[in-house]
Coordinates of N, CA and C and ligand atoms in Angstrom, one line a residue:
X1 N 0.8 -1.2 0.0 CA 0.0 0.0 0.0 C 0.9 1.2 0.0
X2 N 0.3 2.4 -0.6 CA 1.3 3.7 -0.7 C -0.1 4.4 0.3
X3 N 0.3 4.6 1.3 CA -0.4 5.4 2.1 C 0.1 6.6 3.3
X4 N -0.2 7.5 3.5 CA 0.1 8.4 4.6 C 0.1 7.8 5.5
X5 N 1.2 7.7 6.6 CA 1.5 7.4 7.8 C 1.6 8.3 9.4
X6 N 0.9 7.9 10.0 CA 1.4 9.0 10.9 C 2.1 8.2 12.4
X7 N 3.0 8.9 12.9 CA 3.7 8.3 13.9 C 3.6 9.2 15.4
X8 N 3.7 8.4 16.3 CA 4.0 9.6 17.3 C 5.2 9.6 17.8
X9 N 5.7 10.3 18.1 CA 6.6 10.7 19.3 C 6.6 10.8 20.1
X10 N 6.9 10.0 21.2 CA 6.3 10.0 23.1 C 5.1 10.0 22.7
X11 N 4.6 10.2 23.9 CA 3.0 10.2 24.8 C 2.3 10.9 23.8
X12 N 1.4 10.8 23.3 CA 0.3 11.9 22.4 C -1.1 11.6 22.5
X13 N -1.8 12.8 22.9 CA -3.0 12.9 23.1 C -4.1 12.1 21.9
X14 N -4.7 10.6 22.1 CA -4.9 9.6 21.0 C -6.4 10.6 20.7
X15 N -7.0 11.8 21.2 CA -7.7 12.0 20.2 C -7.9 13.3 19.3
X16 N -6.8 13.8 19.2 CA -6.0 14.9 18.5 C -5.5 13.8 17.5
X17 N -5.1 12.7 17.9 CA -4.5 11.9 16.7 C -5.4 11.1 16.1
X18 N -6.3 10.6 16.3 CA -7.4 10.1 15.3 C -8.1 11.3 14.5
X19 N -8.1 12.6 15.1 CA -9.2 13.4 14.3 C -7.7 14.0 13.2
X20 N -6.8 13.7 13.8 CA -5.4 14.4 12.8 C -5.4 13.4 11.6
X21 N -5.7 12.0 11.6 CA -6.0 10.9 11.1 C -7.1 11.1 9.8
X22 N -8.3 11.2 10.3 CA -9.5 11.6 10.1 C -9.4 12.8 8.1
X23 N -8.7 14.1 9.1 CA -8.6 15.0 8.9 C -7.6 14.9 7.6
X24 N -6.7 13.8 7.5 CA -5.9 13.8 6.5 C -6.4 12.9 5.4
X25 N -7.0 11.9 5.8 CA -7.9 10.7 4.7 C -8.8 12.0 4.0
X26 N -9.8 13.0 4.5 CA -10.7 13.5 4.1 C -10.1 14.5 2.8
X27 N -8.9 15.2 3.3 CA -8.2 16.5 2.7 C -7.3 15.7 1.3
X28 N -6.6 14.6 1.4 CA -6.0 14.0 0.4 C -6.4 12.9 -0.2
X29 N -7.4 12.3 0.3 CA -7.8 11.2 -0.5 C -7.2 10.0 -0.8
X30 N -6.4 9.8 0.5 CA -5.0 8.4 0.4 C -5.3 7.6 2.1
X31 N -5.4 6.6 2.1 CA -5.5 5.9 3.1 C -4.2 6.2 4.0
X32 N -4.7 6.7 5.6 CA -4.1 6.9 6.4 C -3.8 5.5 7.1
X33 N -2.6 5.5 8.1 CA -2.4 4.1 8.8 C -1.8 4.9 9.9
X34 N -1.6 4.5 10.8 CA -0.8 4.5 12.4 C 0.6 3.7 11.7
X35 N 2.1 4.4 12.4 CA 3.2 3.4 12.5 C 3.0 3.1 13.3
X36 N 4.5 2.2 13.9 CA 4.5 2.0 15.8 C 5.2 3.2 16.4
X37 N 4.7 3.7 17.4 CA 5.2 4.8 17.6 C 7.0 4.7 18.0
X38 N 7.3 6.0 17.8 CA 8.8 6.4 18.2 C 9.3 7.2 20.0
X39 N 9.7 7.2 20.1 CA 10.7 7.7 21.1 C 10.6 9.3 21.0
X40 N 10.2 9.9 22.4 CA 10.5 11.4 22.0 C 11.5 11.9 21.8
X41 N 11.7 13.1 20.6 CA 13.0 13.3 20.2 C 13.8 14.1 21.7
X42 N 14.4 13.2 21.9 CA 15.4 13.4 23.2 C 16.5 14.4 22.1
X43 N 16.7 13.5 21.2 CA 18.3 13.7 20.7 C 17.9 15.2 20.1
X44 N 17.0 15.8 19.6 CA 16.4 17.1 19.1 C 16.5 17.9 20.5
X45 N 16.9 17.7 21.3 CA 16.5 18.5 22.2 C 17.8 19.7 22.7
X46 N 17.4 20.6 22.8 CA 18.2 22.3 23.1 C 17.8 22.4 24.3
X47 N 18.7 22.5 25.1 CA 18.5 22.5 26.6 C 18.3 24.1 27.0
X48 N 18.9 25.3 26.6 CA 19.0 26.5 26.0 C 17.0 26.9 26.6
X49 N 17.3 26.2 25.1 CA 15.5 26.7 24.5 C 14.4 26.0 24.9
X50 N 15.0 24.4 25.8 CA 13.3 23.8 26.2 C 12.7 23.3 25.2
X51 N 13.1 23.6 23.8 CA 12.4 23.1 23.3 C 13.1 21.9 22.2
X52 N 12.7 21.3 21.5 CA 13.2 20.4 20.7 C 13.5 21.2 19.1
X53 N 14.7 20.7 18.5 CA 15.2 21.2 16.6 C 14.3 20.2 15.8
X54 N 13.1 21.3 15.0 CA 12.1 20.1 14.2 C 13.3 19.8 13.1
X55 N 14.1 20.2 12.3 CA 15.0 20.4 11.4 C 15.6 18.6 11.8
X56 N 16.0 18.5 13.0 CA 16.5 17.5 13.4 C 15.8 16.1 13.5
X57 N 14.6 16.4 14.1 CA 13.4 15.7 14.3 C 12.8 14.8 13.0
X58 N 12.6 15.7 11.8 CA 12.7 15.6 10.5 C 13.4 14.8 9.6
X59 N 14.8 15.1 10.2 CA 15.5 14.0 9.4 C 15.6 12.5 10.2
X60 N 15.1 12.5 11.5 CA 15.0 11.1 12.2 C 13.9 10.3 11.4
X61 N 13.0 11.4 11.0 CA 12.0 10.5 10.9 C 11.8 9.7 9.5
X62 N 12.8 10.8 8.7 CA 12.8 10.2 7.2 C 13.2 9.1 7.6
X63 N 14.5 9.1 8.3 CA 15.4 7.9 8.4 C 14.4 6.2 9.0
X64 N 13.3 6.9 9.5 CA 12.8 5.3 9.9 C 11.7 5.1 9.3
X65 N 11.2 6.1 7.7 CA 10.4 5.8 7.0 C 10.2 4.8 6.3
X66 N 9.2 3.8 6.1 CA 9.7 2.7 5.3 C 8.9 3.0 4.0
X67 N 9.2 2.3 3.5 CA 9.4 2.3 1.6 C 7.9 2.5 0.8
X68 N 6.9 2.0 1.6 CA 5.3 1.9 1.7 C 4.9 3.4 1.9
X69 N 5.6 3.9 2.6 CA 5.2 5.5 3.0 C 5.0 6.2 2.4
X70 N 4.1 6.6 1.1 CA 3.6 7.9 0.9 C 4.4 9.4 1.0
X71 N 3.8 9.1 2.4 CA 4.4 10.8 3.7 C 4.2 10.1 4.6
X72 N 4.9 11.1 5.5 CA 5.1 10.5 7.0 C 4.2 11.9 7.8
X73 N 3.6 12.1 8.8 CA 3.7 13.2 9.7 C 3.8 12.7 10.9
X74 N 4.7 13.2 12.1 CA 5.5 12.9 13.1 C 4.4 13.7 14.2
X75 N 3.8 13.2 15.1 CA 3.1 13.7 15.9 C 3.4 14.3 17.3
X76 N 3.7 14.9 17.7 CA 4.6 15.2 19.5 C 3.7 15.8 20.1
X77 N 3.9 15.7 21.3 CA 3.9 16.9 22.6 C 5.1 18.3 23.0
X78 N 5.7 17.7 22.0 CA 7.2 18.8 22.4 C 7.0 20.1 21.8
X79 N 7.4 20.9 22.5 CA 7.5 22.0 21.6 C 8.8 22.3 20.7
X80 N 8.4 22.9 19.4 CA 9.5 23.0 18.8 C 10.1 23.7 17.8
X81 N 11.2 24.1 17.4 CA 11.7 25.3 16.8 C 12.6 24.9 15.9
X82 N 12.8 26.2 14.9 CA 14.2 26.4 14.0 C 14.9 27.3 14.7
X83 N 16.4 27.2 14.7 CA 16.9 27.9 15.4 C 16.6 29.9 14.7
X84 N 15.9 29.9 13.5 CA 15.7 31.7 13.1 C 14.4 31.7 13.9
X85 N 13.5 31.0 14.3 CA 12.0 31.2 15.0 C 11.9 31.3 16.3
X86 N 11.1 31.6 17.4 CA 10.8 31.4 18.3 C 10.2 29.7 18.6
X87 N 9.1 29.3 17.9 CA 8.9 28.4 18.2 C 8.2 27.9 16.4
X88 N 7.6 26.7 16.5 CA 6.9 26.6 15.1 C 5.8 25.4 15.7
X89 N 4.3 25.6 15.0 CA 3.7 24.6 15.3 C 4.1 23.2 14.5
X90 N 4.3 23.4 12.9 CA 4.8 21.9 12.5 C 5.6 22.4 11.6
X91 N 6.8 21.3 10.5 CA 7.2 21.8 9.9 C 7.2 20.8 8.8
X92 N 7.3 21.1 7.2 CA 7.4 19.9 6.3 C 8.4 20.2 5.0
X93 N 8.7 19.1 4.4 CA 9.4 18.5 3.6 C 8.5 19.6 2.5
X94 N 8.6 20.8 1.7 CA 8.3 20.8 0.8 C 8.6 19.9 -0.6
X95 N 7.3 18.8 -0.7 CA 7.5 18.1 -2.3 C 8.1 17.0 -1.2
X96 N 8.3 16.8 -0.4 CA 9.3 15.2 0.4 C 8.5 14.6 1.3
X97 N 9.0 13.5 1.9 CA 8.2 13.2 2.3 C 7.3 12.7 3.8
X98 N 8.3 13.9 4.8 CA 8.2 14.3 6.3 C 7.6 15.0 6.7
X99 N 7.0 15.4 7.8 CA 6.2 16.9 8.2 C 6.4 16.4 9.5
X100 N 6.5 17.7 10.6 CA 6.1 17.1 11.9 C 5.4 18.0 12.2
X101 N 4.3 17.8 13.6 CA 3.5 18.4 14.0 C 3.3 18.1 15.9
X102 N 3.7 19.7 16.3 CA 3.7 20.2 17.6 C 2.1 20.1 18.4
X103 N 1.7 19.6 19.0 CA 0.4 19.8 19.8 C 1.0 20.5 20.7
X104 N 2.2 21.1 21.3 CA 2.3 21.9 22.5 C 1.4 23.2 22.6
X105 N 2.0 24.2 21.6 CA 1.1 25.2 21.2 C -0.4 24.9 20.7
X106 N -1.0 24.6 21.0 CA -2.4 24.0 20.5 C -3.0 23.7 21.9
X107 N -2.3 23.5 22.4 CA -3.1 23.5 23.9 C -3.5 24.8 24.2
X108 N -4.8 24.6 25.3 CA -5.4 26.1 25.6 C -4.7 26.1 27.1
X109 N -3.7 25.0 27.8 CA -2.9 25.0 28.7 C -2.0 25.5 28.4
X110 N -1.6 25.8 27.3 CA -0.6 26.7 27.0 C -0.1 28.1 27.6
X111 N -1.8 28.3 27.1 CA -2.1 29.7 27.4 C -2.5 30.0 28.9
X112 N -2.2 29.4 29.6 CA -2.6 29.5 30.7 C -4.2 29.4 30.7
X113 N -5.0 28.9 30.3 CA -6.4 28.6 29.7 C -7.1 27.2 30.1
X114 N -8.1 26.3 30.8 CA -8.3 25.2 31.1 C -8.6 24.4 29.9
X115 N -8.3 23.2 29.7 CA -8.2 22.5 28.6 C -9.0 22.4 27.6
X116 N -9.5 22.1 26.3 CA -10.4 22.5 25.9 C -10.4 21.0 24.1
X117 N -10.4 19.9 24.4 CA -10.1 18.7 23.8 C -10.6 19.0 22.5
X118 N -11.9 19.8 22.3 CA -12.4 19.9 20.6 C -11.7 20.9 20.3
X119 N -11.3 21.8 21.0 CA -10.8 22.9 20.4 C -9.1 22.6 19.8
X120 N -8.7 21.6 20.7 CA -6.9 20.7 20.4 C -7.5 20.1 19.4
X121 N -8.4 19.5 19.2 CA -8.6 18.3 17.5 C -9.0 19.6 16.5
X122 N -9.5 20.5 16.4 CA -10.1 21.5 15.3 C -8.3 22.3 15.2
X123 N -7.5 22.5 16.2 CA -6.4 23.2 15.8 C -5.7 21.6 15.2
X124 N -5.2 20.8 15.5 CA -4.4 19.9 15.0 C -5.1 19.1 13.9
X125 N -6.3 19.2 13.2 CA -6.4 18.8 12.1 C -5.9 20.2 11.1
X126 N -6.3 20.9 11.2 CA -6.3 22.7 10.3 C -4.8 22.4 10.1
X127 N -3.5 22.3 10.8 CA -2.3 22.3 11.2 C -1.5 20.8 10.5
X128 N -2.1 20.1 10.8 CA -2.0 18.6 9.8 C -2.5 18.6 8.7
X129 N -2.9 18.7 8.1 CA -3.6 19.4 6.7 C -2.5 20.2 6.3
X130 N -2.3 21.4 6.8 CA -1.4 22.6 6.0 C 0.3 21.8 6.3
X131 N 0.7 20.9 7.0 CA 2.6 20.2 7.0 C 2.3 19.1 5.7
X132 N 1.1 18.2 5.9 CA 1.2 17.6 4.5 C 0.5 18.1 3.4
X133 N 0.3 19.2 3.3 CA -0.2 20.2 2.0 C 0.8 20.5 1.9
X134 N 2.3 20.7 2.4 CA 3.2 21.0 2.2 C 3.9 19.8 1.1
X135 N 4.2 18.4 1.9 CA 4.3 17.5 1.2 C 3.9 17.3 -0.3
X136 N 3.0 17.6 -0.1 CA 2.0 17.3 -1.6 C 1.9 18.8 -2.2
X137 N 3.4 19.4 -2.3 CA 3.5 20.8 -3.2 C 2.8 21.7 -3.1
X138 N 1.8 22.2 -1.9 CA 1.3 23.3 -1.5 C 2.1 24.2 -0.9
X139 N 2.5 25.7 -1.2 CA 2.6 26.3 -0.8 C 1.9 27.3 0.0
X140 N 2.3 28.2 1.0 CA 1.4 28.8 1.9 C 0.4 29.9 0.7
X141 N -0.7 30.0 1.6 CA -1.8 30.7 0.8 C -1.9 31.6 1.2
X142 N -2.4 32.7 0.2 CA -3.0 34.2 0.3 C -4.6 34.2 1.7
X143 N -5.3 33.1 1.4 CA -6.2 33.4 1.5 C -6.3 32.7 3.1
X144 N -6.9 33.9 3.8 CA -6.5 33.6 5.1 C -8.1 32.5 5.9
X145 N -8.5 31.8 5.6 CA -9.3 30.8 5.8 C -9.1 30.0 5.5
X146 N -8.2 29.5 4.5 CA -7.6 28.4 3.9 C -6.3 27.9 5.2
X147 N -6.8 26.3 5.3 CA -5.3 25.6 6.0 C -4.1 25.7 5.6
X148 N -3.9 26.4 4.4 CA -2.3 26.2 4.0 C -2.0 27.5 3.9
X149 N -2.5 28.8 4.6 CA -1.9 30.1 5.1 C -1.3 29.7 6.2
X150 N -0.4 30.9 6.4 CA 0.8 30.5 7.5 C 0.0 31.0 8.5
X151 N 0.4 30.2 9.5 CA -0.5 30.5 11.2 C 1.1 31.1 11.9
X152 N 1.3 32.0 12.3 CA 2.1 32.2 13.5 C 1.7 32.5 14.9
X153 N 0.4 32.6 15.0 CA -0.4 32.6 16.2 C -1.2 31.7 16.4
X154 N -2.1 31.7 17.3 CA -3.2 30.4 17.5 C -3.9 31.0 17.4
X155 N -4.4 32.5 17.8 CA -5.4 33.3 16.9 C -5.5 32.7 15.4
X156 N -4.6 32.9 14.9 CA -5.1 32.9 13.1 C -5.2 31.5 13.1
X157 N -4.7 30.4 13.9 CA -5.0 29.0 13.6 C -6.6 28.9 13.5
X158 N -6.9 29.4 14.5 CA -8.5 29.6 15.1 C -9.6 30.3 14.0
X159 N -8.9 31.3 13.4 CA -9.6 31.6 12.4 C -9.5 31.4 11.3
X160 N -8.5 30.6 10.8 CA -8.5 29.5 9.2 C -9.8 28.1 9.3
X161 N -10.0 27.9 8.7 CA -10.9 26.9 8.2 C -10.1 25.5 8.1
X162 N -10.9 24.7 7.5 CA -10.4 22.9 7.9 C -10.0 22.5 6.4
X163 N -11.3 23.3 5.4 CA -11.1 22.9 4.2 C -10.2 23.7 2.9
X164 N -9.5 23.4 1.7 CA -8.3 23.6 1.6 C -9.4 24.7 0.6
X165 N -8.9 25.9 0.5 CA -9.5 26.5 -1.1 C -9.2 26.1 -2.2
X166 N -10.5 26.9 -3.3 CA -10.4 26.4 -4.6 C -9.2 26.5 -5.3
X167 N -8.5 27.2 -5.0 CA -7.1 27.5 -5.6 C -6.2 26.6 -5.4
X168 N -5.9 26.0 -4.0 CA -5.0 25.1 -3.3 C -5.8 23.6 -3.7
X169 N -6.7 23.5 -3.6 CA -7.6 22.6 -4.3 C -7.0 21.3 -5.6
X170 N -7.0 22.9 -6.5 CA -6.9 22.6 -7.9 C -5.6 21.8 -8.2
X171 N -5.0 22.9 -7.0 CA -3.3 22.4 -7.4 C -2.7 21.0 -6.5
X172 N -3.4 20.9 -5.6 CA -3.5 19.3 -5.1 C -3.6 18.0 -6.0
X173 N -5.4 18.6 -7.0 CA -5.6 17.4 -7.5 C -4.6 17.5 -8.6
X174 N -4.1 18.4 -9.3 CA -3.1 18.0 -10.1 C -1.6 17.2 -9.6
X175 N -1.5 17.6 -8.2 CA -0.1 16.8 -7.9 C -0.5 15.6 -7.6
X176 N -1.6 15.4 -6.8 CA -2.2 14.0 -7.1 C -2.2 13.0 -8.0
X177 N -2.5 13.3 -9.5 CA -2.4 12.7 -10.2 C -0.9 12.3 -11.2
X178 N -0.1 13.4 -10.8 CA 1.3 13.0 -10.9 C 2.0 12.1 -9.8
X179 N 1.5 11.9 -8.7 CA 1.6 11.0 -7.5 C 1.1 9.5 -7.7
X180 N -0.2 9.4 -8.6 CA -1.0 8.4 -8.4 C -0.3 7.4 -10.1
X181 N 0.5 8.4 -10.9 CA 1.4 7.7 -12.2 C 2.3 7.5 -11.6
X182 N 3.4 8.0 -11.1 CA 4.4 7.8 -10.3 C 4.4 6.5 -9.9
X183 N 3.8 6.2 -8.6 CA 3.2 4.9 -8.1 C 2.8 3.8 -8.5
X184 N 1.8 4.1 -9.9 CA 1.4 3.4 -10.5 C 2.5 2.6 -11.1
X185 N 3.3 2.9 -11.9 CA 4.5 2.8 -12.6 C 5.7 2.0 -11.6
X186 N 5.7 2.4 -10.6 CA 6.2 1.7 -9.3 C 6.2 0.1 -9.5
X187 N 4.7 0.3 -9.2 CA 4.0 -1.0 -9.4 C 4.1 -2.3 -10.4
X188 N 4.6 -1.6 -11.8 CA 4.7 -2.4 -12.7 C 5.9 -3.1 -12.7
X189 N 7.1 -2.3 -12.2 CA 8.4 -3.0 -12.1 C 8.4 -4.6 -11.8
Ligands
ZN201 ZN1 3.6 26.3 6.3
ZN202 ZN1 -5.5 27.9 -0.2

């Protein structure tokens, strides 16, 4: 099977990751699967900053991609950064085939705020959606309801939408179908 994979990293809230799940079958149209999960990125970790190098994170995870994989998206609790940012909710492989994705910021614990479970699954699907819209040749969007505008806040996470626009759309199902020859062709070898 060529299908999206998602993995966790440490401990992860299992229902942020079913609706992250959910949320990716619906947006790309490719059978999702669970790996076995991984180990928190210990070795990503900046003692400095508290927080974990997604840059780093990224390349672990290519490294234990297996060959069936589609894309991968890397799920955590950690929070985590490029060393030019403060922090970043996920980050992805433009066109390759990695993305990871932070639930730290997506907490309303974050914010000093009491927990708030639908509101963690509506931010981490919007957020999963826009690291593998990355993957699958999306670039960020003009149009600020669309999942694949850049969120630097959880305000604007909050005010983007689930579903991709017609513009971002169009340009999916064409990469799609250069994805679905690719593979096909795979197949015949
Ligand atoms: Zn982005
Ligand atoms: Zn768009």
């Amino acid at each position: 099977v060529n299908a999206v994979y998602t993995v966790t990293l440490g401990k992860v809230d299992g229902g942020a990751l079913s609706a992250i799940e959910l949320s990716l079958w619906q947006a790309f149209g490719v059978e999702v699967c669970g790996m076995p999960a991984l180990e928190e990125p210990t070795y990503a970790y900046d003692q400095q900053r508290a927080q974990c190098n997604s840059t780093e994170v990224l390349r672990e995870v290519l490294a234990t991609a297996t060959s069936d994989a589609l894309r991968v998206l890397a799920v955590t609790e950690v929070d985590l950064f490029i060393p030019m940012l403060t922090f970043i909710f996920g980050q992805a492989q433009l066109n390759g085939r990695v993305a990871v994705l932070s639930l730290a910021r997506l907490r309303q614990e974050f914010y000093e705020l009491p927990p708030n479970g639908a509101l963690l699954c509506a931010r981490a699907r919007k957020e999963a959606v826009h690291e593998i819209g990355h993957t699958f040749g999306l670039t960020h969007c003009a149009d600020q309801s669309c999942p694949m505008s850049l969120s630097n806040t959880i305000n604007h996470v909050d005010r983007k939408g689930e579903d991709l626009c017609g513009g971002c759309s169009l340009i999916l199902e064409e990469q799609m179908k250069h994805i679905r020859t690719d593979t096909g062709a795979e197949g015949k070898q």
